[in-house]
Amino acid sequence: MNKEERYLQLVEQVRVLVDGEDDAVAVMANVSAALHEAMGFWWTGFYVVRNGQLRLGPFQGPVACTRIAHGRGVCGTAWASNATVLVPDVEQFPGHIACSSDSRSEIVVPVRDDTGTVQAVLDIDSRELNSFDNIDQHYLERVADIVAQVVCKPY
Ligand code: SME
């Protein structure tokens, strides 16, 4: 299967995971695992907006930073700009937060509620440069929109 075919399967799997569960942590945990396993990413997970900061949520991969301020790093930039941020080379991104020195490229996608407000971000890291392109962006934005149905509901 090529990348696009794997993403198409993943999107269906994510839909099933979300349809059957209304617990935000459970959904973020399973979606991180599904993405990580299917795509072979280095780090795959969520940061959730809480008390004016991004807080580490469910993830797969190495230990990561637990809090990120608004506008800081790639995740804080995606939150502040309410837009996906694609970073082909983390060393070229001013303010990149190196949770793992092995991370070389990154994509961060906002998870928005019905009003368009960012409630979480989906962060994916790779150990290779230039790992993410517009195909990743397209399907990961679909995944973010699907998980938003559960993640953006109050606990
Ligand atoms: N590199 C991210 C921080 C999170 S870790 O990659 C898991 C950033 O600059 O926001």
Coordinates of N, CA and C and ligand atoms in Angstrom, one line a residue:
M1 N 0.8 -1.2 0.0 CA 0.0 0.0 0.0 C 0.9 1.2 0.0
N2 N 0.5 2.2 -0.8 CA 1.2 3.5 -0.7 C 0.6 4.3 0.4
K3 N 1.3 5.5 0.6 CA 0.9 6.3 1.8 C -0.6 6.7 1.8
E4 N -1.0 7.1 0.6 CA -2.4 7.6 0.6 C -3.4 6.4 0.9
E5 N -3.1 5.2 0.4 CA -4.0 4.1 0.7 C -3.9 3.8 2.2
R6 N -2.8 3.9 2.8 CA -2.7 3.6 4.3 C -3.5 4.7 5.0
Y7 N -3.4 5.9 4.6 CA -4.2 7.0 5.2 C -5.7 6.8 5.1
L8 N -6.1 6.3 3.9 CA -7.5 6.1 3.7 C -8.1 5.0 4.6
Q9 N -7.3 4.0 4.8 CA -7.7 2.9 5.8 C -7.7 3.5 7.2
L10 N -6.7 4.3 7.5 CA -6.6 4.9 8.8 C -7.8 5.8 9.2
V11 N -8.2 6.6 8.2 CA -9.3 7.5 8.4 C -10.6 6.7 8.7
E12 N -10.8 5.5 8.0 CA -11.9 4.7 8.3 C -11.8 4.1 9.7
Q13 N -10.6 3.7 10.1 CA -10.3 3.1 11.4 C -10.6 4.2 12.5
V14 N -10.2 5.4 12.3 CA -10.4 6.5 13.2 C -11.9 6.7 13.4
R15 N -12.6 6.7 12.3 CA -14.1 6.9 12.4 C -14.7 5.9 13.3
V16 N -14.3 4.6 13.1 CA -14.8 3.5 14.0 C -14.5 3.7 15.4
L17 N -13.2 4.1 15.7 CA -12.8 4.4 17.1 C -13.6 5.5 17.7
V18 N -13.9 6.5 16.9 CA -14.6 7.7 17.5 C -16.1 7.3 17.6
D19 N -16.7 6.6 16.7 CA -18.1 6.3 16.7 C -18.4 5.5 18.0
G20 N -17.5 4.6 18.4 CA -17.8 3.7 19.5 C -17.4 4.2 20.8
E21 N -17.0 5.5 21.0 CA -16.4 5.9 22.3 C -16.6 7.4 22.5
D22 N -17.1 7.7 23.7 CA -17.2 9.2 23.9 C -16.2 9.7 24.9
D23 N -15.2 8.9 25.3 CA -14.2 9.4 26.3 C -13.0 9.9 25.5
A24 N -12.7 11.2 25.8 CA -11.7 11.9 25.0 C -10.3 11.3 25.2
V25 N -10.0 10.9 26.4 CA -8.6 10.3 26.6 C -8.5 8.9 25.9
A26 N -9.6 8.1 25.9 CA -9.6 6.8 25.3 C -9.4 7.0 23.8
V27 N -10.1 8.0 23.2 CA -10.0 8.2 21.8 C -8.7 8.7 21.4
M28 N -8.1 9.7 22.1 CA -6.8 10.2 21.8 C -5.7 9.1 21.9
A29 N -5.9 8.2 22.9 CA -4.9 7.1 23.1 C -5.0 6.1 21.9
N30 N -6.2 5.7 21.6 CA -6.3 4.7 20.5 C -5.9 5.4 19.1
V31 N -6.3 6.6 18.9 CA -5.9 7.2 17.6 C -4.4 7.4 17.5
S32 N -3.8 7.8 18.6 CA -2.3 7.9 18.6 C -1.7 6.5 18.2
A33 N -2.2 5.5 18.8 CA -1.7 4.1 18.6 C -1.9 3.7 17.1
A34 N -3.1 4.0 16.6 CA -3.4 3.6 15.3 C -2.5 4.3 14.3
L35 N -2.4 5.6 14.4 CA -1.5 6.4 13.5 C -0.1 5.9 13.6
H36 N 0.4 5.8 14.8 CA 1.8 5.4 15.1 C 2.2 4.1 14.4
E37 N 1.3 3.1 14.7 CA 1.5 1.8 14.2 C 1.4 1.7 12.6
A38 N 0.4 2.3 12.1 CA 0.2 2.2 10.6 C 1.2 3.0 9.8
M39 N 1.7 4.1 10.4 CA 2.6 5.0 9.6 C 4.0 4.9 10.0
G40 N 4.3 4.3 11.1 CA 5.7 4.2 11.6 C 6.4 5.5 12.0
F41 N 5.6 6.4 12.6 CA 6.1 7.7 13.0 C 7.0 7.5 14.2
W42 N 7.8 8.5 14.6 CA 8.7 8.5 15.7 C 8.0 8.9 17.0
W43 N 7.2 9.9 16.9 CA 6.4 10.3 18.0 C 5.0 10.8 17.5
T44 N 3.9 10.3 18.1 CA 2.6 10.6 17.7 C 1.7 10.9 18.9
G45 N 1.2 12.1 19.0 CA 0.3 12.3 20.1 C -0.4 13.6 20.2
F46 N -1.1 13.8 21.3 CA -1.9 15.0 21.4 C -1.4 15.9 22.6
Y47 N -1.5 17.2 22.4 CA -1.4 18.2 23.5 C -2.8 18.8 23.5
V48 N -3.3 19.0 24.8 CA -4.6 19.5 25.0 C -4.5 20.9 25.6
V49 N -5.4 21.8 25.2 CA -5.4 23.1 25.8 C -6.1 23.1 27.1
R50 N -5.3 23.5 28.2 CA -5.9 23.5 29.5 C -5.3 24.6 30.3
N51 N -6.1 25.4 31.0 CA -5.5 26.5 31.8 C -4.5 27.3 31.0
G52 N -4.8 27.7 29.8 CA -4.0 28.6 29.0 C -2.7 28.0 28.5
Q53 N -2.5 26.7 28.6 CA -1.3 26.1 28.1 C -1.7 24.8 27.3
L54 N -0.7 24.3 26.6 CA -0.9 23.0 26.0 C -0.3 22.0 27.0
R55 N -1.1 21.0 27.3 CA -0.7 19.9 28.3 C -0.5 18.6 27.5
L56 N 0.5 17.9 27.9 CA 0.7 16.6 27.2 C -0.5 15.7 27.4
G57 N -1.0 15.1 26.3 CA -2.1 14.2 26.3 C -1.6 12.8 25.9
P58 N -2.5 11.9 25.6 CA -2.1 10.5 25.2 C -1.2 10.6 24.0
F59 N -0.1 9.7 24.0 CA 0.8 9.7 22.9 C 1.5 8.3 22.8
Q60 N 2.2 8.1 21.7 CA 3.0 6.9 21.5 C 4.4 7.4 21.1
G61 N 5.4 6.8 21.8 CA 6.8 7.3 21.5 C 7.5 7.6 22.7
P62 N 8.7 8.3 22.6 CA 9.5 8.6 23.8 C 8.8 9.7 24.7
V63 N 9.3 9.7 25.9 CA 8.9 10.7 26.9 C 9.0 12.1 26.3
A64 N 8.0 13.0 26.6 CA 7.9 14.3 25.9 C 7.7 15.4 26.9
C65 N 7.9 16.7 26.5 CA 7.6 17.8 27.3 C 6.1 17.8 27.8
T66 N 5.9 18.2 29.0 CA 4.5 18.1 29.5 C 3.7 19.4 29.3
R67 N 4.4 20.6 29.2 CA 3.6 21.8 29.0 C 4.3 22.7 27.9
I68 N 3.4 23.3 27.1 CA 3.9 24.2 26.1 C 3.1 25.5 26.1
A69 N 3.8 26.6 26.1 CA 3.1 27.9 26.2 C 2.5 28.3 24.8
H70 N 1.5 29.1 24.8 CA 0.8 29.7 23.6 C 1.9 30.3 22.7
G71 N 2.0 30.0 21.5 CA 2.9 30.6 20.6 C 4.3 30.0 20.6
R72 N 4.6 29.1 21.5 CA 5.9 28.5 21.7 C 6.1 27.2 20.9
G73 N 7.2 27.0 20.3 CA 7.5 25.8 19.5 C 6.5 25.6 18.4
V74 N 6.6 24.4 17.8 CA 5.7 24.1 16.6 C 4.3 24.0 17.1
C75 N 4.1 23.3 18.2 CA 2.8 23.0 18.8 C 2.1 24.4 19.2
G76 N 2.8 25.2 19.9 CA 2.3 26.5 20.4 C 2.0 27.4 19.2
T77 N 2.8 27.3 18.1 CA 2.6 28.1 16.9 C 1.3 27.6 16.2
A78 N 1.1 26.3 16.1 CA -0.1 25.8 15.4 C -1.4 26.2 16.2
W79 N -1.2 26.2 17.5 CA -2.4 26.7 18.4 C -2.6 28.2 18.2
A80 N -1.6 29.0 18.3 CA -1.7 30.4 18.2 C -2.2 30.8 16.8
S81 N -1.7 30.2 15.7 CA -2.1 30.6 14.4 C -3.4 29.9 13.9
N82 N -3.8 28.9 14.7 CA -5.0 28.1 14.3 C -4.8 27.5 12.9
A83 N -3.6 27.0 12.6 CA -3.3 26.4 11.3 C -2.3 25.3 11.5
T84 N -2.4 24.4 10.5 CA -1.4 23.3 10.5 C 0.0 23.9 10.2
V85 N 1.0 23.4 11.0 CA 2.4 23.8 10.7 C 3.2 22.6 10.3
L86 N 3.8 22.7 9.1 CA 4.7 21.6 8.6 C 6.1 22.1 8.7
V87 N 6.9 21.3 9.3 CA 8.3 21.7 9.5 C 9.2 20.6 8.9
P88 N 9.8 20.9 7.7 CA 10.6 19.9 7.0 C 11.9 19.6 7.7
D89 N 12.4 20.7 8.5 CA 13.7 20.5 9.2 C 13.6 21.3 10.5
V90 N 13.5 20.6 11.6 CA 13.2 21.3 12.9 C 14.3 22.3 13.3
E91 N 15.5 22.0 12.8 CA 16.6 22.9 13.1 C 16.4 24.3 12.5
Q92 N 15.6 24.3 11.4 CA 15.4 25.6 10.7 C 14.1 26.3 11.3
F93 N 13.5 25.7 12.3 CA 12.2 26.3 12.8 C 12.6 27.1 14.1
P94 N 12.5 28.4 14.1 CA 12.9 29.2 15.3 C 12.0 28.8 16.5
G95 N 12.6 28.5 17.6 CA 11.9 28.2 18.8 C 11.4 26.8 18.9
H96 N 11.8 25.9 17.9 CA 11.4 24.5 18.0 C 11.8 23.9 19.4
I97 N 10.8 23.2 20.0 CA 11.1 22.6 21.3 C 11.6 21.2 21.1
A98 N 12.8 20.9 21.4 CA 13.4 19.6 21.1 C 13.1 18.6 22.3
C99 N 11.9 18.0 22.3 CA 11.6 17.0 23.3 C 12.6 15.8 23.2
S100 N 12.8 15.5 21.9 CA 13.7 14.4 21.6 C 14.7 14.9 20.6
S101 N 16.0 14.7 20.8 CA 17.0 15.2 19.9 C 17.0 14.4 18.6
D102 N 16.3 13.3 18.6 CA 16.2 12.5 17.4 C 15.2 13.0 16.4
S103 N 14.3 13.9 16.8 CA 13.3 14.4 15.9 C 13.9 15.3 14.9
R104 N 13.6 15.1 13.6 CA 14.1 15.9 12.5 C 13.1 16.7 11.7
S105 N 11.9 16.2 11.6 CA 10.8 16.9 10.9 C 9.5 16.6 11.7
E106 N 8.6 17.5 11.4 CA 7.4 17.5 12.3 C 6.2 18.1 11.6
I107 N 5.0 17.6 12.0 CA 3.7 18.3 11.5 C 2.8 18.4 12.7
V108 N 2.2 19.6 12.9 CA 1.2 19.8 14.0 C -0.1 20.3 13.4
V109 N -1.2 19.6 13.8 CA -2.5 19.9 13.2 C -3.4 20.3 14.3
P110 N -4.1 21.4 14.2 CA -5.0 21.8 15.3 C -6.3 20.9 15.3
V111 N -6.8 20.7 16.5 CA -8.1 20.0 16.7 C -9.0 21.1 17.2
R112 N -10.1 21.4 16.4 CA -10.9 22.6 16.7 C -12.3 22.1 17.1
D113 N -12.9 22.9 18.0 CA -14.3 22.7 18.3 C -15.3 23.3 17.3
D114 N -16.6 23.2 17.6 CA -17.6 23.7 16.6 C -17.4 25.2 16.3
T115 N -16.9 25.9 17.2 CA -16.7 27.4 17.0 C -15.4 27.7 16.3
G116 N -14.6 26.7 16.0 CA -13.3 26.9 15.3 C -12.2 27.2 16.3
T117 N -12.5 27.1 17.6 CA -11.4 27.3 18.6 C -10.6 26.1 18.8
V118 N -9.2 26.3 18.8 CA -8.3 25.2 19.0 C -8.4 24.6 20.4
Q119 N -8.8 23.3 20.6 CA -8.9 22.7 21.9 C -7.7 21.7 22.2
A120 N -7.0 21.3 21.1 CA -5.9 20.4 21.2 C -5.1 20.5 19.9
V121 N -4.0 19.9 19.9 CA -3.2 19.7 18.7 C -2.7 18.3 18.6
L122 N -2.7 17.8 17.3 CA -2.1 16.5 17.0 C -0.7 16.7 16.5
D123 N 0.3 16.2 17.2 CA 1.7 16.4 16.9 C 2.4 15.1 16.4
I124 N 3.0 15.2 15.3 CA 3.7 14.0 14.8 C 5.1 14.3 14.4
D125 N 6.1 13.5 14.9 CA 7.5 13.8 14.7 C 8.1 12.6 13.9
S126 N 9.1 12.9 13.1 CA 9.8 11.9 12.3 C 11.3 12.0 12.6
R127 N 12.0 10.9 12.5 CA 13.5 10.9 12.7 C 14.2 11.3 11.4
E128 N 13.4 11.4 10.3 CA 14.0 11.8 9.0 C 13.6 13.2 8.6
L129 N 14.4 13.9 7.9 CA 14.1 15.2 7.3 C 12.9 15.1 6.3
N130 N 12.2 16.2 6.1 CA 11.2 16.2 5.0 C 10.2 15.0 5.0
S131 N 9.8 14.6 6.2 CA 8.9 13.4 6.2 C 7.4 13.7 5.8
F132 N 7.0 15.0 5.9 CA 5.6 15.3 5.8 C 5.3 16.2 4.6
D133 N 4.2 15.9 3.9 CA 3.9 16.7 2.7 C 2.4 17.0 2.7
N134 N 1.9 17.4 1.6 CA 0.5 17.8 1.6 C -0.5 16.7 1.7
I135 N 0.0 15.4 1.4 CA -0.9 14.2 1.7 C -1.0 14.0 3.2
D136 N 0.1 14.1 3.9 CA 0.0 13.9 5.3 C -0.9 15.0 5.9
Q137 N -0.7 16.2 5.4 CA -1.5 17.4 6.0 C -3.0 17.1 5.7
H138 N -3.3 16.7 4.5 CA -4.7 16.5 4.1 C -5.4 15.4 5.0
Y139 N -4.7 14.3 5.2 CA -5.4 13.2 5.9 C -5.3 13.4 7.4
L140 N -4.2 14.0 7.9 CA -4.1 14.3 9.4 C -5.1 15.4 9.8
E141 N -5.4 16.3 8.9 CA -6.5 17.3 9.2 C -7.9 16.6 9.2
R142 N -8.1 15.6 8.4 CA -9.3 14.8 8.4 C -9.4 14.1 9.8
V143 N -8.3 13.4 10.2 CA -8.3 12.7 11.4 C -8.6 13.7 12.6
A144 N -8.0 14.9 12.6 CA -8.2 15.9 13.6 C -9.6 16.3 13.7
D145 N -10.3 16.5 12.5 CA -11.7 16.8 12.5 C -12.6 15.7 13.1
I146 N -12.2 14.5 12.8 CA -13.0 13.4 13.3 C -12.9 13.3 14.8
V147 N -11.6 13.3 15.3 CA -11.4 13.2 16.8 C -12.0 14.4 17.5
A148 N -12.1 15.5 16.8 CA -12.7 16.7 17.5 C -14.1 16.5 18.0
Q149 N -14.8 15.6 17.3 CA -16.2 15.4 17.8 C -16.2 14.9 19.2
V150 N -15.2 14.2 19.6 CA -15.1 13.6 21.0 C -14.2 14.5 21.9
V151 N -13.0 14.8 21.3 CA -12.0 15.5 22.1 C -12.5 16.9 22.6
C152 N -13.3 17.5 21.8 CA -13.7 18.9 22.1 C -15.0 18.9 23.0
K153 N -15.5 17.8 23.4 CA -16.7 17.8 24.2 C -16.2 17.9 25.7
P154 N -17.0 18.6 26.5 CA -16.5 18.6 27.9 C -16.5 17.2 28.6
Y155 N -15.6 17.0 29.5 CA -15.5 15.7 30.2 C -16.7 15.5 31.0
Ligands
SME1 N1 8.6 19.7 19.0 C1 7.4 20.2 19.6 C2 7.3 19.8 21.0 C3 6.6 18.5 21.3 S1 7.5 17.2 20.9 O1 7.9 17.2 19.5 C4 6.7 15.8 21.3 C5 7.3 21.7 19.4 O2 8.3 22.4 19.0 O3 6.2 22.2 19.7

